[in-house]
Coordinates of C-alpha atoms in Angstrom, one line a residue:
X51 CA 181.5 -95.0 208.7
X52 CA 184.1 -92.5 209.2
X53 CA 183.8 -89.9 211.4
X54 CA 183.4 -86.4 209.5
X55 CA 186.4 -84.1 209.8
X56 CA 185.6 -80.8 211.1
X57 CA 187.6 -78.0 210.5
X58 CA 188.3 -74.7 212.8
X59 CA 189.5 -71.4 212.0
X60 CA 192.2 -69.3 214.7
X61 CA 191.0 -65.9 215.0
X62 CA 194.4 -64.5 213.8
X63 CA 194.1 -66.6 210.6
X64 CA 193.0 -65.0 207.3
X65 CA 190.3 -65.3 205.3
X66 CA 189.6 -65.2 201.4
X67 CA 188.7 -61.5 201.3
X68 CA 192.5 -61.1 202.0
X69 CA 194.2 -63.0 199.0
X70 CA 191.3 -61.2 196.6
X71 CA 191.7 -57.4 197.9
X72 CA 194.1 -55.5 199.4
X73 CA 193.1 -52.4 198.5
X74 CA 190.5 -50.1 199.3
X75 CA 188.5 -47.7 197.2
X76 CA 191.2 -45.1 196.7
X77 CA 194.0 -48.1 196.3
X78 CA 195.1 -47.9 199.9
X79 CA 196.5 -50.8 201.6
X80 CA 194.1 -51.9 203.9
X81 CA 194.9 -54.3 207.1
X82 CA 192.8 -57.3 206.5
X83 CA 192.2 -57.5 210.0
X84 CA 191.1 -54.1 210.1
X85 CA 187.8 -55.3 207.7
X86 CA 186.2 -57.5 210.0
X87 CA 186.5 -54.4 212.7
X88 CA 185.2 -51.2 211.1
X89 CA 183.3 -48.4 212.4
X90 CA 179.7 -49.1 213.0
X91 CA 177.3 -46.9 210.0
X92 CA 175.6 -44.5 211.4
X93 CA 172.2 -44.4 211.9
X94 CA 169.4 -41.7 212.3
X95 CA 167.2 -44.1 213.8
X96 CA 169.6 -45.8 216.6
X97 CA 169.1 -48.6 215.0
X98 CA 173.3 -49.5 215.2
X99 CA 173.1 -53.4 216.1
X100 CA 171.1 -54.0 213.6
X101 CA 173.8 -52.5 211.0
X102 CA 176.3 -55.5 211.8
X103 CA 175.8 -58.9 210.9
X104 CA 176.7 -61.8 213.8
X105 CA 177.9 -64.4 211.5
X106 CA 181.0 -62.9 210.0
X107 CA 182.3 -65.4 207.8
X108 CA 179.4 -66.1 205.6
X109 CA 180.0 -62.7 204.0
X110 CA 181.7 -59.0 203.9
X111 CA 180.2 -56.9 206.0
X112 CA 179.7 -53.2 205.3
X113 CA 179.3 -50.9 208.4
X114 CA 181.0 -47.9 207.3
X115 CA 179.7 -44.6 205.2
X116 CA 182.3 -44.8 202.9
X117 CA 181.2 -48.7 201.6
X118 CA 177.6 -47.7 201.9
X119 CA 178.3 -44.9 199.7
X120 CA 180.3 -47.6 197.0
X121 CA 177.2 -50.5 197.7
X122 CA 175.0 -47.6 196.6
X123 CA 177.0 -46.4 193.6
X124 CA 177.2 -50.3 192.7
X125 CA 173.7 -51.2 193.4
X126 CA 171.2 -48.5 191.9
X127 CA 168.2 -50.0 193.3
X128 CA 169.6 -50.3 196.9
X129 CA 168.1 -47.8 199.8
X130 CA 168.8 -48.1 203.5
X131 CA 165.2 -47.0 205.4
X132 CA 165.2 -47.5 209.3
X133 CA 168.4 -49.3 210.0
X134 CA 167.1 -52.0 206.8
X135 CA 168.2 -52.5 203.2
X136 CA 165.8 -52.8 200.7
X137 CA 165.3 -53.2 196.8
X138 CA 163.0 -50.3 195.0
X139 CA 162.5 -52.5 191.8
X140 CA 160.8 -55.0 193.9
X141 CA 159.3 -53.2 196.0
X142 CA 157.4 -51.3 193.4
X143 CA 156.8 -54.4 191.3
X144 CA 155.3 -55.9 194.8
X145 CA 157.6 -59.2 194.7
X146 CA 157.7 -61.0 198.1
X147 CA 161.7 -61.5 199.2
X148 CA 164.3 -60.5 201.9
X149 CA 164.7 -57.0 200.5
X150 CA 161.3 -55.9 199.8
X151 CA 160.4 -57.0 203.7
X152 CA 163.7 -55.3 204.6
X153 CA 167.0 -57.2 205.2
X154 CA 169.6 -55.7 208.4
X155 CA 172.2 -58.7 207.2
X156 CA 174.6 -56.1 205.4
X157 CA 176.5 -58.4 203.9
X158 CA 177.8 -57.7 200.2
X159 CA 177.0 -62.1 200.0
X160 CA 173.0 -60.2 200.2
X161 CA 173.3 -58.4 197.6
X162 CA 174.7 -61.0 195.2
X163 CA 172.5 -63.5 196.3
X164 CA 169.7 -61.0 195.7
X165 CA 170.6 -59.7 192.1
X166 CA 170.4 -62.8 190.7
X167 CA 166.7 -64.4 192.0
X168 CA 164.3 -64.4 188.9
X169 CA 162.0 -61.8 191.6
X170 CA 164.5 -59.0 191.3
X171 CA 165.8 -60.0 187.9
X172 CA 161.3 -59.7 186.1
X173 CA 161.4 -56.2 188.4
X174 CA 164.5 -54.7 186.6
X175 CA 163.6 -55.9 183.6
X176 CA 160.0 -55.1 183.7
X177 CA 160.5 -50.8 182.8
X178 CA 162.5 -51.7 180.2
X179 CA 160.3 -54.4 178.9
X180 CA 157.0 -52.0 179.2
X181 CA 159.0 -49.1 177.0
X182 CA 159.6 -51.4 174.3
X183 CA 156.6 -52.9 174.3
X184 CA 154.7 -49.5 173.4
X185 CA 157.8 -48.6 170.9
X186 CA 157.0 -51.6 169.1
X187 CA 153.1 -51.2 169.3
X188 CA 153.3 -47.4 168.2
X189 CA 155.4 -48.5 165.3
X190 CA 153.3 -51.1 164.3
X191 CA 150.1 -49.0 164.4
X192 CA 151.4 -46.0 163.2
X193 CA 151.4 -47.1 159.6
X194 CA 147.8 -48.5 159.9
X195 CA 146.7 -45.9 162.1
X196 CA 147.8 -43.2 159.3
X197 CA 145.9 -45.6 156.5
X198 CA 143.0 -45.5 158.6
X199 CA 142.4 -41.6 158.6
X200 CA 142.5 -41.8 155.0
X201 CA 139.8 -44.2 154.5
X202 CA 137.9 -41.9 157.3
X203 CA 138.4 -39.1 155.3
X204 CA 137.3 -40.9 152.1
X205 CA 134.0 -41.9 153.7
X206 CA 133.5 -38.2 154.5
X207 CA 133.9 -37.5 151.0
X208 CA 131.4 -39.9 150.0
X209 CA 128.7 -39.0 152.9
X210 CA 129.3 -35.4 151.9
X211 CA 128.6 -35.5 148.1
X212 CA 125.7 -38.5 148.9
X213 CA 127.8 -41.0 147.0
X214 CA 126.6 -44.4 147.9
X215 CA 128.9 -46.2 150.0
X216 CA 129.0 -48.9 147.7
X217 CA 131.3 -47.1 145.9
X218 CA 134.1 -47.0 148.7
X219 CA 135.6 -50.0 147.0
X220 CA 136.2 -48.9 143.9
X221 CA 137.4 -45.5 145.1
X222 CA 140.0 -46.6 146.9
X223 CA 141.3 -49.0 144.4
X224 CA 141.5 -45.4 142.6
X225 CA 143.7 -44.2 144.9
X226 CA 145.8 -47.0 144.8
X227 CA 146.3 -46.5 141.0
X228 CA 147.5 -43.0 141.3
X229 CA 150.1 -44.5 143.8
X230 CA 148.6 -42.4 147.0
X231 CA 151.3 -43.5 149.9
X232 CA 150.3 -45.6 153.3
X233 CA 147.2 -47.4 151.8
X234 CA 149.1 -50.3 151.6
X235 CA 149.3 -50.9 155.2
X236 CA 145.0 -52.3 154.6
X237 CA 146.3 -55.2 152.9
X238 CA 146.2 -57.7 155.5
X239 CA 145.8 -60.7 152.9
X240 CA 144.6 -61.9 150.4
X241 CA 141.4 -62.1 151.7
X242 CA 141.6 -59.8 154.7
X243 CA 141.8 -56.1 154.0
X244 CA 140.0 -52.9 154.8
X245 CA 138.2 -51.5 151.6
X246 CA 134.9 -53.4 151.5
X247 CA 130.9 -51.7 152.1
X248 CA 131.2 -53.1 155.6
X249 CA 134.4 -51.2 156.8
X250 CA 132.8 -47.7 154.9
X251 CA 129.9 -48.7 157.0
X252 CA 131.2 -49.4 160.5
X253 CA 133.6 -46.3 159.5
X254 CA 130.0 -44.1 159.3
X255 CA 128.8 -45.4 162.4
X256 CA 131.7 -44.5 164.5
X257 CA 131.7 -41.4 163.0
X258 CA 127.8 -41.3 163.4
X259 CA 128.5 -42.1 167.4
X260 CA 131.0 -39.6 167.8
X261 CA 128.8 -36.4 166.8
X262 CA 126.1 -37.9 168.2
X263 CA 127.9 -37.7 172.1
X264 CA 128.6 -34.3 171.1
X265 CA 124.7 -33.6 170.4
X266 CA 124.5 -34.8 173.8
X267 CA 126.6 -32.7 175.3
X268 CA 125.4 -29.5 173.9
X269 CA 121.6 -31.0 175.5
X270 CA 122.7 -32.3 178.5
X271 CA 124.0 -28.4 178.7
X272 CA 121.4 -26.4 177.6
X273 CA 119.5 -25.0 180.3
X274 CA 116.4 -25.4 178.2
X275 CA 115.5 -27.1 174.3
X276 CA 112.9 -26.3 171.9
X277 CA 111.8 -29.2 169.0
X278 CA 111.8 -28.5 165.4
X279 CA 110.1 -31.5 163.2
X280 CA 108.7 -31.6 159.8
X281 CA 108.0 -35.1 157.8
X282 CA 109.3 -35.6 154.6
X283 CA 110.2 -38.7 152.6
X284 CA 113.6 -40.2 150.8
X285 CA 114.2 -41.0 147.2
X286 CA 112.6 -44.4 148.4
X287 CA 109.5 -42.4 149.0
X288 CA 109.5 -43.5 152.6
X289 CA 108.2 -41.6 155.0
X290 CA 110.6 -40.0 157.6
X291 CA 110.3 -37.1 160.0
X292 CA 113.1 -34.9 160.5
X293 CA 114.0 -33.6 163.8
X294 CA 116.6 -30.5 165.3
X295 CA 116.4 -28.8 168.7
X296 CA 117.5 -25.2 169.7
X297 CA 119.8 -25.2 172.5
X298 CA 121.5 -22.4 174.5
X299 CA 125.0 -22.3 174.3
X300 CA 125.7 -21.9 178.2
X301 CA 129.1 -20.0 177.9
X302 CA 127.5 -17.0 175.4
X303 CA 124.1 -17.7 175.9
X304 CA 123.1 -17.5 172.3
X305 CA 120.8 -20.2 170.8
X306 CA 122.4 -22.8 168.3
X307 CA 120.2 -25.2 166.2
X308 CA 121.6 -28.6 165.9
X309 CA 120.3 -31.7 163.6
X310 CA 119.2 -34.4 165.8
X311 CA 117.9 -37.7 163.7
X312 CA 115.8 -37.8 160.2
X313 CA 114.1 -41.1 161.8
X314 CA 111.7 -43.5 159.4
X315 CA 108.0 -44.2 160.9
X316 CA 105.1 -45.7 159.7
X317 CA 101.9 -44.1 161.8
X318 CA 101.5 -41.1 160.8
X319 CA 98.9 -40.0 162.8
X320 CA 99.8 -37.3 166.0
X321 CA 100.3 -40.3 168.2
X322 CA 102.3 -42.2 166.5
X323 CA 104.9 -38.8 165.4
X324 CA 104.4 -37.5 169.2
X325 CA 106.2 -41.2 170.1
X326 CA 108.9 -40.7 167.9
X327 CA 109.6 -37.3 169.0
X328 CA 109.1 -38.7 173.0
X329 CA 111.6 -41.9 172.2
X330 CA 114.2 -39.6 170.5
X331 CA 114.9 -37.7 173.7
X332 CA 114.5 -40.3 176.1
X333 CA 117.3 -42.4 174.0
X334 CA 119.5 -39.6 174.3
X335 CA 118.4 -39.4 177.9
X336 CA 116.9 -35.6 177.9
X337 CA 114.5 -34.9 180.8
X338 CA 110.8 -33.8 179.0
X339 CA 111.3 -30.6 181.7
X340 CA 113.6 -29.4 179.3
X341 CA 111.7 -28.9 176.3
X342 CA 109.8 -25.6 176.2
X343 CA 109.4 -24.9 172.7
X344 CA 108.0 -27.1 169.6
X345 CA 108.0 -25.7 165.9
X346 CA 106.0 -27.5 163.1
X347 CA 105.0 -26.6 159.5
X348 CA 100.9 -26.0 160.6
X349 CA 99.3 -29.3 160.0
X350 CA 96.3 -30.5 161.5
X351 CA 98.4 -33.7 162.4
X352 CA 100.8 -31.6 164.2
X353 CA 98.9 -28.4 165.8
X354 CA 95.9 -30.4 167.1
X355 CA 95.3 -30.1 170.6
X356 CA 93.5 -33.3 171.5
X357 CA 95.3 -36.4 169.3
X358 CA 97.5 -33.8 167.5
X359 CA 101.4 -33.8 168.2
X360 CA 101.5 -30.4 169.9
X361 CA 98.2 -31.8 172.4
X362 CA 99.9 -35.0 173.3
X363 CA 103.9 -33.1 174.4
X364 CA 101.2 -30.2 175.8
X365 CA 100.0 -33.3 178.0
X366 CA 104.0 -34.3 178.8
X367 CA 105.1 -30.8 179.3
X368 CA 102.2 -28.2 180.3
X369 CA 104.7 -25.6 179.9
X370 CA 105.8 -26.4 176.4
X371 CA 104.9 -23.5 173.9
X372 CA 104.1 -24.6 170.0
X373 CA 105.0 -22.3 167.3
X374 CA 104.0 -22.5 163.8
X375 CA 107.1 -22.3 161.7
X376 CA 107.5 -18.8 160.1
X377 CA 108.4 -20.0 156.6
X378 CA 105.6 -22.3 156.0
X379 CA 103.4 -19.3 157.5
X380 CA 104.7 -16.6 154.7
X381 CA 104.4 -19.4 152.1
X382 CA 100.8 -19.8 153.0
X383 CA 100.5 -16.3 153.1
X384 CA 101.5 -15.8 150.0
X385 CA 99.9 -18.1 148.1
X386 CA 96.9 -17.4 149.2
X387 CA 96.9 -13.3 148.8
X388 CA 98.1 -14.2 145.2
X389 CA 94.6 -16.3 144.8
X390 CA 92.8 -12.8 145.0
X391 CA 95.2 -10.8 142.4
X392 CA 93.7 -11.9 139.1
X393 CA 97.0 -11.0 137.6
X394 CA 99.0 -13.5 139.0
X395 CA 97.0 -16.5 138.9
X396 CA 97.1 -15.6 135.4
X397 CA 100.6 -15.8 135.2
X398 CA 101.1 -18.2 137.3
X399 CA 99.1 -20.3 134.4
X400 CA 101.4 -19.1 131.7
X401 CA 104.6 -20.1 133.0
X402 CA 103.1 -23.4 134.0
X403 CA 101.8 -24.4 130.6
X404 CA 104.9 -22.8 129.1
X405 CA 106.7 -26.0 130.9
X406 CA 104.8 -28.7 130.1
X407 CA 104.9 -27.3 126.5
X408 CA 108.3 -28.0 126.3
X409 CA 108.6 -30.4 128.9
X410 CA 106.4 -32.9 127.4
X411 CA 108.1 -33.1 123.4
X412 CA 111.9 -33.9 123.2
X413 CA 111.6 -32.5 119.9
X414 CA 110.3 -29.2 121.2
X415 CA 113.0 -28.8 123.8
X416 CA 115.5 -29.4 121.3
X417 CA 114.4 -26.4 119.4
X418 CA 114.3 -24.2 122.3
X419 CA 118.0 -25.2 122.7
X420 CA 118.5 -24.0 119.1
X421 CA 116.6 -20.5 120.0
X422 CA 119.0 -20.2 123.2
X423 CA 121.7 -21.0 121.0
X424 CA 121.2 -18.3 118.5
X425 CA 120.2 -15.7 121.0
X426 CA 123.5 -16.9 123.0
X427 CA 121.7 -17.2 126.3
X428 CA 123.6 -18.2 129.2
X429 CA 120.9 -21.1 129.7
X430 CA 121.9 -23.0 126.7
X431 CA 125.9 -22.7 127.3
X432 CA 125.0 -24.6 130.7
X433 CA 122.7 -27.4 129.7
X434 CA 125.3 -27.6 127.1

């Protein structure tokens, strides 16, 4: 085998920089041999040797201000800290390379080598790549997202005026009709859209969720709480008790009532309605401490002291005050003075015949209508 050829440069002989540039930056002539013996960069650290590479022929080297200042204007994301280059993109996007451990080869051969590795190439493009990403997502939501307050809205609507949610469907197949814009964006498919009972419903419950952390709020602020409950039943003639608490507003100290839960139970005895008023706050995670006041309509089931609602919180909370509502008391009130005015029971009779008379005969009602008619009372112009 041949022996290899090697082959050795004189020190006065050129090298490639000189048939590629003869020019500097302001298009003076420049002494090739003057470029591989330039001015050392100056350093605020003393960190000078560093500055200047050894091997001399593997690349340009920059040791002057002026090429700094050019390396700098080329290379945005190239900064010089303690005699050592470095790459920003990099070292923010935490890559592991020569310029993010710092590099003292300043050597323009660096730099390309550098720009080019996938590292520094995924850093660069990474801002650019994060931007467009959310462009595209907020464009691509922004239709849906404006669709969705509308069906919001329209569930409102419903709860408000107690439609049945059952008829979210056919509501918003309405508004389709009369062409109202940006519904379109529910269509997913065929198959797939967002105007059946089960979006109305999840719809409800996030709405239901939301006011209910703001209930919490307003307790979890209130210095102090007082209960309000009364049963009552549904149109399903369920039973269901109905409860609200007073809370002081910390900021102007004035008392707010807010609606709490109309909650479904089947004992109705005082233990089983103390339970439900006890598991109400401790779901919403309301110290018993707080509650100093509890408001009930008078019944036996809720004023008794031993197996009675107001004995069993008394038991919870020894400083808990019961007060018997003030409306049911001036109902009570009155009813029973008017048991002792012979007058009025006697009326009270009258009018209540009076409408079953009527109330029992379609035939008799009809002529009633016929009297309001004739007498043009305003009555008759509203059934009407």
């Amino acid at each position: 085998m041949p022996p290899k050829k090697i082959f050795r440069f004189e020190k006065n002989q050129l090298n490639l920089f000189h048939f590629v540039s003869k020019t500097d930056g302001n298009n003076n002539p420049v002494d090739p041999k003057d470029i591989l013996v330039a001015t050392p960069l100056k350093s605020t650290e003393s960190h000078k040797d560093d500055l200047v590479s050894d091997d001399q022929n593997s690349g340009t080297v920059i040791t002057d201000k002026k090429c700094w200042d050019r390396w700098v204007k080329s290379y945005p994301w190239l900064y010089q800290e303690d005699g050592k280059m470095f790459c920003k993109y990099c070292k923010i996007n935490g890559k592991n390379n020569s310029l993010t451990k710092g590099c003292t080869h300043f050597r323009t051969s660096t730099l390309y080598r550098h720009e080019v590795i996938d590292d520094h190439i995924q850093s660069v493009a990474t801002p650019s790549l994060a931007e467009n990403f959310q462009l595209a997502v907020s464009k691509a939501f922004s239709k849906e997202d404006e669709a969705m307050v509308k069906m919001i809205k329209t569930v409102v609507w419903l709860a408000k005026e107690n439609l049945p949610l059952s008829k979210f469907e056919s509501l918003v197949n309405f508004l389709n009709s009369v062409d109202v814009p940006g519904l379109e964006a529910l269509e997913c498919s065929e198959k797939v859209n967002y105007k059946s009972y089960y979006t109305a419903n999840e719809i409800l419950s996030a709405i239901g969720d939301h006011l209910d952390c703001i209930i919490n709020q307003k307790l979890h602020q209130s210095p102090c709480v007082a209960v309000l409950a009364d049963e009552s039943t549904d149109i399903a003639n369920k039973k269901r008790m109905t409860i609200n608490a007073v809370v002081i507003d910390p900021e102007t100290s004035c008392p707010n009532t807010i609606y709490l839960r109309n909650v479904e139970y089947e004992d109705g005895t005082g233990v089983g309605l103390a339970s439900v008023i006890v598991d109400e706050f401790y779901r919403r995670n309301i110290s018993f401490d707080k509650i100093l006041g509890f408001g009930s309509d008078g019944a036996s089931v809720m004023t008794g002291s031993d197996r009675g609602v107001k004995g069993i919180l008394l038991r919870k909370q020894p400083h808990m005050i019961h007060i018997h509502c003030m409306a049911h008391r001036l109902a009570l009130c009155t009813s029973q003075a008017a048991e002792s005015v012979p007058n009025i029971c006697e009326y009270q009779r009258f009018l209540t015949n009076l409408f079953y008379y009527f109330k029992a005969s379609p035939s008799r009602e009809q002529e009633l209508h016929q009297v309001q008619a004739i007498l043009n009372h305003p009555g008759c112009c509203q059934r009407s």
